[in-house]
Structure formats: C-alpha cells, structure tokens
Amino acid sequence: MRVIVAEDQGMLRGALSALLDLEDDIEVVGQAADGEQALQMIESLGPDICVMDIEMPKLTGLDVAERLKNAKHTCKVVILTTFSRSGYFQRAMRAGVKGFLLKDSPIDELGAALRSVHGGGRAVSPELAVQLWDAENPLTEREREVLKLAGAGLGAGEIASRLFLSHGTVRNYLSEAIQKLDAKNRIEATLIAERNGWLG
C-alpha cells in the first residue's frame, strides 16, 4: 500500500516514515510538514492512506479529512495524535476518518492498523476505544443547561439570570463546552451536542 505521512515535527515525521518503509507491504511515497502540503500530495500522488497528525499548521488533519470526504477522494485517513479528546474523535468519525491512534502506539500496532484500514476496516487505539467509542457525553449537566439555553437564542446575560449564575460563570461554561466539542462557536457546539443527543 502507498502511504503519505503528514506530521509537522520533522524528526517524528522522518522516524515514522523510515519505520513504516521497513514493512514489506508499505511504501511511504511522500512526507508532508503541514495540512496544505498533505492535501496537495494526496491529490498529486494518489496514495491509499494518509497518516496524519491532528494539530498541524495551515490545515489540521481533521480539516484535510473533511476536504477529502467532501471531494469523495479515495485516500483513507488515519489520524495519529497525542489528544484523546472526545470532540476530536467525534469530528474525525464524521469526517470519515478510518483510523484514530495514539502517537505512543507501538509501530507494529500502527502497521496492523494500516492493513486493517487498507482492507476496508477501521482501527482505533484500545485506550481510545474504551474512552471514546461509546461517544459518552463529554458535557457536564451545567454545560448542557447553558448550551441548551444558548441554542434557544438566549444571550449570556439572560442565561445567567435564568440559572442564577454570574455572567462570567456562564461564559466559562460556554467556552468549556465549545472546547470539549471542538466547535468554533456556541452555535456549532449546540448543533454537535444535539446531533449526538447530548443535550438530553
């Protein structure tokens, strides 16, 4: 299988590529230092799989995955990350990502995951699977209440008086919920939470 490795840390990118190249059935055809470069390489080289970090300059690994899905590209995406946040995982699943592994996984686990994905399956690190596969609600009860009212069109001041909280506390709950769901703003956070049935 032909693979591209996209990782902004040069040493890790080189080491990962070299280790994967040692596998008989894997050929690393390109290395990208950021998401934009990864996208260009995928379009020009047509690999089977792109192994990508989430946090990269220009475009994140999830941005690239979403663009590939929208373009109906055949390249499969495997995310390699240090982050086990459920918001990332949910977004990755929606973007059609086929693998979600932790960076400290052994290389043979990564090789096995790539073979599984190449064969049409999915691969998720066991630690992540336990934590995230069931898509447990990452929001606290208070965050759900605040987000539900924000979704109904109430401003922070109105939410504060409705729930007998200070304006600053409401802002904190909103920003925590937005961060947990990897959303851009409170509207997107509400949509993600509703779609996953997390607002109760």
Coordinates of C-alpha atoms in Angstrom, one line a residue:
M1 CA 0.0 0.0 0.0
R2 CA 1.1 3.5 -0.8
V3 CA 1.2 5.9 2.2
I4 CA 1.8 9.6 2.9
V5 CA 3.0 10.7 6.3
A6 CA 1.8 14.2 7.4
E7 CA 3.4 15.5 10.6
D8 CA 4.8 18.9 11.4
Q9 CA 7.6 17.7 13.7
G10 CA 10.4 16.8 11.3
M11 CA 12.2 14.3 13.4
L12 CA 9.0 12.3 14.2
R13 CA 7.9 12.5 10.5
G14 CA 11.3 11.1 9.4
A15 CA 11.3 8.4 12.0
L16 CA 7.8 7.3 11.3
S17 CA 8.4 7.2 7.6
A18 CA 11.6 5.2 8.0
L19 CA 9.9 2.6 10.3
L20 CA 6.9 2.2 8.0
D21 CA 9.1 1.8 5.0
L22 CA 10.7 -1.3 6.7
E23 CA 7.4 -3.1 6.4
D24 CA 7.3 -5.3 3.3
D25 CA 3.8 -4.2 2.2
I26 CA 4.0 -0.5 2.9
E27 CA 5.7 2.2 0.8
V28 CA 5.9 5.8 2.0
V29 CA 5.5 7.8 -1.2
G30 CA 5.5 11.3 0.4
Q31 CA 6.1 13.3 3.6
A32 CA 4.2 16.5 4.4
A33 CA 5.0 19.1 7.0
D34 CA 1.6 20.7 7.2
G35 CA -2.0 20.0 6.2
E36 CA -2.0 22.1 3.0
Q37 CA 1.1 20.2 1.7
A38 CA -0.6 16.9 2.7
L39 CA -3.7 17.8 0.6
Q40 CA -1.5 18.7 -2.4
M41 CA 0.5 15.4 -2.1
I42 CA -2.7 13.3 -1.8
E43 CA -4.1 15.0 -4.9
S44 CA -0.9 14.6 -7.0
L45 CA 0.4 11.2 -5.7
G46 CA -3.0 9.4 -5.1
P47 CA -1.9 7.3 -2.1
D48 CA -4.0 4.6 -0.5
I49 CA -3.7 6.0 3.0
C50 CA -2.5 9.3 4.6
V51 CA -1.3 9.0 8.2
M52 CA -1.9 12.5 9.8
D53 CA -1.4 14.4 12.9
I54 CA -4.3 16.5 14.1
E55 CA -2.5 19.6 15.1
M56 CA -0.7 20.9 12.0
P57 CA -0.1 24.4 10.5
K58 CA -2.3 25.8 7.7
L59 CA -4.8 22.9 7.8
T60 CA -5.3 20.4 10.7
G61 CA -5.5 16.7 10.0
L62 CA -9.3 16.9 10.5
D63 CA -9.6 19.8 8.0
V64 CA -7.8 17.6 5.4
A65 CA -10.1 14.6 6.2
E66 CA -13.2 16.8 5.8
R67 CA -12.0 18.1 2.4
L68 CA -11.2 14.6 1.2
K69 CA -14.6 13.4 2.2
N70 CA -16.4 16.3 0.5
A71 CA -14.3 15.7 -2.6
K72 CA -15.2 12.0 -2.4
H73 CA -11.4 11.2 -2.6
T74 CA -10.5 7.5 -2.3
C75 CA -7.5 8.2 0.0
K76 CA -8.2 6.9 3.5
V77 CA -7.2 8.9 6.6
V78 CA -5.6 7.5 9.7
I79 CA -5.2 10.1 12.5
L80 CA -2.1 9.8 14.8
T81 CA -2.5 12.0 17.8
T82 CA -1.5 12.7 21.4
F83 CA -5.0 14.1 22.0
S84 CA -7.8 11.8 23.3
R85 CA -10.5 14.4 23.5
S86 CA -13.9 13.1 22.5
G87 CA -14.7 16.2 20.5
Y88 CA -11.8 15.4 18.1
F89 CA -12.8 11.8 17.9
Q90 CA -16.4 12.7 17.1
R91 CA -15.3 15.1 14.4
A92 CA -12.9 12.5 13.0
M93 CA -15.7 10.0 12.7
R94 CA -18.0 12.5 10.9
A95 CA -15.1 13.3 8.5
G96 CA -14.9 9.6 7.5
V97 CA -11.5 9.0 9.3
K98 CA -10.8 5.3 9.3
G99 CA -8.2 5.1 12.0
F100 CA -7.6 7.0 15.2
L101 CA -4.4 6.1 17.0
L102 CA -2.2 7.5 19.8
K103 CA 1.3 8.6 18.9
D104 CA 2.8 6.4 21.5
S105 CA 1.3 3.2 20.0
P106 CA 4.0 0.6 19.0
I107 CA 4.9 0.6 15.3
D108 CA 3.6 -2.9 14.8
E109 CA 0.2 -1.7 16.1
L110 CA 0.3 1.1 13.5
G111 CA 1.3 -1.4 10.8
A112 CA -1.6 -3.7 11.7
A113 CA -4.0 -0.7 11.8
L114 CA -2.9 0.4 8.3
R115 CA -3.5 -3.1 7.0
S116 CA -6.9 -3.2 8.5
V117 CA -7.9 0.2 7.1
H118 CA -6.5 -0.7 3.7
G119 CA -8.6 -3.8 3.7
G120 CA -11.8 -1.8 4.4
G121 CA -11.9 -1.9 8.2
R122 CA -11.4 0.7 10.9
A123 CA -8.7 0.9 13.6
V124 CA -8.9 2.7 16.9
S125 CA -6.3 2.6 19.8
P126 CA -7.7 0.3 22.5
E127 CA -7.3 3.1 25.1
L128 CA -9.2 5.5 22.9
A129 CA -11.9 2.8 22.1
V130 CA -12.7 2.4 25.7
Q131 CA -12.8 6.1 26.3
L132 CA -14.5 7.3 23.2
W133 CA -16.1 4.7 21.0
D134 CA -19.3 4.8 23.0
A135 CA -19.4 8.6 22.5
E136 CA -20.1 9.2 26.1
N137 CA -21.4 12.7 26.8
P138 CA -18.4 14.9 27.5
L139 CA -20.6 17.7 28.8
T140 CA -21.4 18.3 32.5
E141 CA -25.0 18.8 33.5
R142 CA -24.5 22.6 33.9
E143 CA -22.7 22.9 30.5
R144 CA -25.7 21.1 28.9
E145 CA -28.2 23.5 30.5
V146 CA -26.2 26.6 29.4
L147 CA -25.7 25.2 25.9
K148 CA -29.4 24.3 25.6
L149 CA -30.4 27.9 26.5
A150 CA -27.8 29.4 24.2
G151 CA -29.2 27.2 21.4
A152 CA -32.7 28.6 22.1
G153 CA -31.2 32.1 21.3
L154 CA -30.6 33.4 24.8
G155 CA -27.6 35.6 25.4
A156 CA -25.1 35.1 28.3
G157 CA -26.8 37.7 30.5
E158 CA -30.2 36.1 30.0
I159 CA -28.8 32.6 30.7
A160 CA -27.1 34.0 33.8
S161 CA -30.3 35.4 35.3
R162 CA -32.3 32.2 34.3
L163 CA -29.8 29.9 36.0
F164 CA -28.9 32.3 38.9
L165 CA -25.3 32.4 37.8
S166 CA -22.9 35.2 37.2
H167 CA -22.3 36.4 33.6
G168 CA -18.6 35.3 33.8
T169 CA -19.6 31.8 35.0
V170 CA -21.9 31.4 32.0
R171 CA -19.2 32.5 29.7
N172 CA -16.8 29.9 31.3
Y173 CA -19.4 27.1 30.8
L174 CA -19.9 28.1 27.2
S175 CA -16.2 28.3 26.4
E176 CA -15.6 24.9 28.1
A177 CA -18.4 23.3 26.1
I178 CA -17.1 24.8 22.9
Q179 CA -13.6 23.5 23.6
K180 CA -14.8 20.0 24.6
L181 CA -16.8 19.6 21.4
D182 CA -14.0 21.1 19.2
A183 CA -16.5 23.6 17.9
K184 CA -15.8 27.1 16.5
N185 CA -18.6 28.8 18.5
R186 CA -21.7 28.3 20.7
I187 CA -24.0 27.7 17.7
E188 CA -21.7 24.9 16.3
A189 CA -21.3 23.5 19.8
T190 CA -25.1 23.3 20.2
L191 CA -25.5 21.6 16.8
I192 CA -22.8 19.0 17.6
A193 CA -24.4 18.3 21.1
E194 CA -27.9 18.0 19.6
R195 CA -26.7 15.7 16.8
N196 CA -25.1 13.4 19.4
G197 CA -28.1 13.5 21.7
W198 CA -26.1 15.1 24.5
L199 CA -28.5 17.9 25.4
G200 CA -31.0 15.4 26.9

